[in-house]
Every structure is written in structure tokens, then in C-alpha cells.
PDB file of C-alpha atoms in Angstrom:
ATOM      1  CA  UNK A 408     -13.577  12.812  21.009  1.00 60.00           C
ATOM      2  CA  UNK A 409     -11.193  13.021  18.066  1.00 74.00           C
ATOM      3  CA  UNK A 410     -12.199  11.739  14.658  1.00 88.00           C
ATOM      4  CA  UNK A 411      -9.817  10.243  12.089  1.00 89.00           C
ATOM      5  CA  UNK A 412      -9.327  13.486  10.147  1.00 88.00           C
ATOM      6  CA  UNK A 413      -8.404  15.359  13.336  1.00 91.00           C
ATOM      7  CA  UNK A 414      -5.967  12.600  14.324  1.00 93.00           C
ATOM      8  CA  UNK A 415      -4.395  12.670  10.841  1.00 93.00           C
ATOM      9  CA  UNK A 416      -4.074  16.467  10.806  1.00 94.00           C
ATOM     10  CA  UNK A 417      -2.397  16.375  14.239  1.00 95.00           C
ATOM     11  CA  UNK A 418       0.016  13.679  13.023  1.00 95.00           C
ATOM     12  CA  UNK A 419       0.808  15.758   9.943  1.00 95.00           C
ATOM     13  CA  UNK A 420       1.495  18.805  12.125  1.00 96.00           C
ATOM     14  CA  UNK A 421       4.042  16.747  14.095  1.00 94.00           C
ATOM     15  CA  UNK A 422       5.879  15.840  10.892  1.00 90.00           C
ATOM     16  CA  UNK A 423       5.248  18.721   8.467  1.00 94.00           C
ATOM     17  CA  UNK A 424       6.572  22.114   9.514  1.00 94.00           C
ATOM     18  CA  UNK A 425       4.810  24.151   6.799  1.00 97.00           C
ATOM     19  CA  UNK A 426       1.243  24.803   7.979  1.00 96.00           C
ATOM     20  CA  UNK A 427       0.235  25.686   4.400  1.00 97.00           C
ATOM     21  CA  UNK A 428       0.868  22.064   3.375  1.00 96.00           C
ATOM     22  CA  UNK A 429      -1.190  20.804   6.325  1.00 96.00           C
ATOM     23  CA  UNK A 430      -4.074  23.131   5.400  1.00 95.00           C
ATOM     24  CA  UNK A 431      -3.899  22.047   1.750  1.00 94.00           C
ATOM     25  CA  UNK A 432      -4.188  18.373   2.785  1.00 92.00           C
ATOM     26  CA  UNK A 433      -7.041  19.260   5.148  1.00 90.00           C
ATOM     27  CA  UNK A 434      -8.931  20.905   2.275  1.00 88.00           C
ATOM     28  CA  UNK A 435      -8.223  17.860   0.091  1.00 87.00           C
ATOM     29  CA  UNK A 436      -9.728  15.573   2.748  1.00 86.00           C
ATOM     30  CA  UNK A 437     -12.887  17.681   2.977  1.00 83.00           C
ATOM     31  CA  UNK A 438     -13.298  18.359  -0.766  1.00 77.00           C
ATOM     32  CA  UNK A 439     -15.493  15.356  -1.510  1.00 71.00           C
ATOM     33  CA  UNK A 440     -15.405  12.946  -4.437  1.00 70.00           C
ATOM     34  CA  UNK A 441     -17.064  13.024  -7.833  1.00 69.00           C
ATOM     35  CA  UNK A 442     -19.308  10.133  -8.816  1.00 74.00           C
ATOM     36  CA  UNK A 443     -21.141  10.212 -12.157  1.00 78.00           C
ATOM     37  CA  UNK A 444     -20.486  13.941 -12.457  1.00 80.00           C
ATOM     38  CA  UNK A 445     -21.879  14.739  -8.997  1.00 80.00           C
ATOM     39  CA  UNK A 446     -19.717  15.880  -6.072  1.00 75.00           C
ATOM     40  CA  UNK A 447     -20.443  13.837  -2.952  1.00 74.00           C
ATOM     41  CA  UNK A 448     -19.220  14.993   0.451  1.00 75.00           C
ATOM     42  CA  UNK A 449     -16.415  12.985   2.005  1.00 70.00           C
ATOM     43  CA  UNK A 450     -17.750  11.492   5.221  1.00 66.00           C
ATOM     44  CA  UNK A 451     -14.430  10.467   6.727  1.00 68.00           C
ATOM     45  CA  UNK A 452     -10.838   9.775   5.831  1.00 67.00           C
ATOM     46  CA  UNK A 453      -9.052   9.978   2.537  1.00 72.00           C
ATOM     47  CA  UNK A 454     -10.880   9.211  -0.712  1.00 68.00           C
ATOM     48  CA  UNK A 455     -10.284   5.617  -1.804  1.00 70.00           C
ATOM     49  CA  UNK A 456      -8.102   5.641  -4.903  1.00 71.00           C
ATOM     50  CA  UNK A 457      -6.998   9.219  -4.256  1.00 76.00           C
ATOM     51  CA  UNK A 458      -3.419  10.060  -5.191  1.00 83.00           C
ATOM     52  CA  UNK A 459      -2.535  11.100  -1.616  1.00 88.00           C
ATOM     53  CA  UNK A 460      -4.346   8.224   0.085  1.00 86.00           C
ATOM     54  CA  UNK A 461      -1.381   5.775   0.283  1.00 89.00           C
ATOM     55  CA  UNK A 462       0.894   8.493   1.702  1.00 91.00           C
ATOM     56  CA  UNK A 463      -1.703   9.598   4.261  1.00 92.00           C
ATOM     57  CA  UNK A 464      -2.377   5.971   5.262  1.00 91.00           C
ATOM     58  CA  UNK A 465       1.338   5.528   5.940  1.00 93.00           C
ATOM     59  CA  UNK A 466       1.479   8.725   8.006  1.00 94.00           C
ATOM     60  CA  UNK A 467      -1.519   7.513  10.006  1.00 94.00           C
ATOM     61  CA  UNK A 468      -0.355   3.915  10.507  1.00 95.00           C
ATOM     62  CA  UNK A 469       3.206   4.984  11.287  1.00 95.00           C
ATOM     63  CA  UNK A 470       1.911   5.455  14.844  1.00 94.00           C
ATOM     64  CA  UNK A 471       0.998   1.754  14.929  1.00 96.00           C
ATOM     65  CA  UNK A 472       4.418   0.810  13.538  1.00 96.00           C
ATOM     66  CA  UNK A 473       6.210   2.874  16.190  1.00 95.00           C
ATOM     67  CA  UNK A 474       4.085   1.495  19.016  1.00 96.00           C
ATOM     68  CA  UNK A 475       4.800  -2.121  18.125  1.00 94.00           C
ATOM     69  CA  UNK A 476       8.502  -1.424  17.448  1.00 95.00           C
ATOM     70  CA  UNK A 477       8.632   0.066  20.945  1.00 96.00           C
ATOM     71  CA  UNK A 478       7.086  -3.174  22.222  1.00 95.00           C
ATOM     72  CA  UNK A 479       9.752  -5.073  20.210  1.00 95.00           C
ATOM     73  CA  UNK A 480       7.110  -6.918  18.195  1.00 94.00           C
ATOM     74  CA  UNK A 481       8.254  -7.800  14.658  1.00 93.00           C
ATOM     75  CA  UNK A 482       5.766  -6.154  12.323  1.00 93.00           C
ATOM     76  CA  UNK A 483       5.244  -6.303   8.562  1.00 94.00           C
ATOM     77  CA  UNK A 484       2.776  -3.862   7.046  1.00 93.00           C
ATOM     78  CA  UNK A 485       1.699  -3.167   3.492  1.00 90.00           C
ATOM     79  CA  UNK A 486      -0.863  -0.360   3.457  1.00 86.00           C
ATOM     80  CA  UNK A 487      -3.501  -1.569   5.951  1.00 88.00           C
ATOM     81  CA  UNK A 488      -2.511  -5.252   5.868  1.00 91.00           C
ATOM     82  CA  UNK A 489      -0.551  -6.015   9.030  1.00 94.00           C
ATOM     83  CA  UNK A 490       1.360  -9.104  10.134  1.00 93.00           C
ATOM     84  CA  UNK A 491       2.648  -9.294  13.717  1.00 93.00           C
ATOM     85  CA  UNK A 492       5.045 -12.108  14.582  1.00 92.00           C
ATOM     86  CA  UNK A 493       4.852 -13.996  17.876  1.00 92.00           C
ATOM     87  CA  UNK A 494       6.647 -16.980  19.382  1.00 89.00           C
ATOM     88  CA  UNK A 495       3.580 -18.907  20.550  1.00 90.00           C
ATOM     89  CA  UNK A 496      -0.124 -19.302  19.890  1.00 90.00           C
ATOM     90  CA  UNK A 497      -0.967 -17.703  23.228  1.00 92.00           C
ATOM     91  CA  UNK A 498       1.320 -14.765  22.511  1.00 93.00           C
ATOM     92  CA  UNK A 499      -0.208 -14.322  19.049  1.00 93.00           C
ATOM     93  CA  UNK A 500      -3.710 -14.271  20.523  1.00 94.00           C
ATOM     94  CA  UNK A 501      -2.669 -11.567  23.006  1.00 95.00           C
ATOM     95  CA  UNK A 502      -1.069  -9.592  20.165  1.00 94.00           C
ATOM     96  CA  UNK A 503      -4.218  -9.814  18.077  1.00 95.00           C
ATOM     97  CA  UNK A 504      -6.237  -8.515  21.009  1.00 96.00           C
ATOM     98  CA  UNK A 505      -3.827  -5.691  21.938  1.00 96.00           C
ATOM     99  CA  UNK A 506      -3.266  -4.572  18.328  1.00 96.00           C
ATOM    100  CA  UNK A 507      -7.018  -4.486  17.705  1.00 96.00           C
ATOM    101  CA  UNK A 508      -7.484  -2.463  20.891  1.00 96.00           C
ATOM    102  CA  UNK A 509      -4.751  -0.023  19.771  1.00 96.00           C
ATOM    103  CA  UNK A 510      -6.103   0.391  16.225  1.00 96.00           C
ATOM    104  CA  UNK A 511      -9.708   0.829  17.346  1.00 96.00           C
ATOM    105  CA  UNK A 512      -9.067   2.795  20.536  1.00 95.00           C
ATOM    106  CA  UNK A 513      -6.123   5.056  19.776  1.00 94.00           C
ATOM    107  CA  UNK A 514      -6.418   5.391  15.988  1.00 94.00           C
ATOM    108  CA  UNK A 515     -10.236   5.044  15.732  1.00 93.00           C
ATOM    109  CA  UNK A 516      -9.969   2.475  12.924  1.00 93.00           C
ATOM    110  CA  UNK A 517     -12.308  -0.451  12.401  1.00 93.00           C
ATOM    111  CA  UNK A 518     -10.652  -3.868  12.413  1.00 94.00           C
ATOM    112  CA  UNK A 519     -12.307  -6.520  10.262  1.00 93.00           C
ATOM    113  CA  UNK A 520     -12.591  -9.300  12.821  1.00 90.00           C
ATOM    114  CA  UNK A 521     -13.625 -11.832  10.173  1.00 92.00           C
ATOM    115  CA  UNK A 522     -10.321 -11.369   8.344  1.00 92.00           C
ATOM    116  CA  UNK A 523      -8.177 -11.008  11.485  1.00 92.00           C
ATOM    117  CA  UNK A 524      -6.694 -14.227  12.805  1.00 88.00           C
ATOM    118  CA  UNK A 525      -3.671 -15.953  14.235  1.00 89.00           C
ATOM    119  CA  UNK A 526      -1.775 -18.490  12.169  1.00 86.00           C
ATOM    120  CA  UNK A 527       0.967 -20.928  13.154  1.00 80.00           C
ATOM    121  CA  UNK A 528       3.976 -21.115  10.868  1.00 77.00           C
ATOM    122  CA  UNK A 529       6.626 -23.745  11.412  1.00 68.00           C
ATOM    123  CA  UNK A 530      10.229 -23.212  10.345  1.00 64.00           C
ATOM    124  CA  UNK A 531      12.034 -26.184   8.863  1.00 61.00           C
TER     125      UNK A 531
END
């Protein structure tokens, strides 16, 4: 089973032709973080607040963007905040379910189910 770092490295290899850059990012991801002068191993993913973290998040979530564009689902994403637009309540509930399945299954991310919801918006 692939973990998030392996998935990210494979995505980088698809988009970055210079293997030296990929290896440099891989070392960055495994270098750990310093807290109170002590280096702590990175357990998974990119260090929060790291200078490369927003770029790597976009590389990773670009797969989600492409998948839902392919499905012709209007999608707005800022970092890891995602809004999917649907025409009906039923459709929005199916989208919430399928997007959660995609994020957790394919990308191995954890969706915060307490924050995730469907909302009706009426145009005037």
C-alpha cells in the first residue's frame, strides 16, 4: 500500500523531469522538524508551515482537481479547502460521498467529516 509521501514523489516524477529535484524534495520531506532546538522525525507529509508545503499540497491535490474537472463538476479549492458545486441537494450529497471516497481512497487523505457538509445556496 502506498503512503502519502510515495504518492507525492510519484506525482512529482510525472511533472518534474529532473530526478535531482525530486530527490531533494524527498530528502526535505524526511528531514524532520525542529521544535525547541530538538529535531523531531517527520511522520508523514510535508511539515506544516514549511516553505514548500503549499506548493506540494497543490501538486498533490491537483489530482483531485483533474478528477472532478473530468467529471465536469465545478470545483473551487484554496489549499485543502474544497467547494464542489451541484444542482440539487441529492446531487450534492452524492458529491460529498464520492469526493470523500476519492480523497481517502486514492489520495490517502483524512477528510474531517465534522467540517464537511452540503449547503444550499439560492441565486436571486
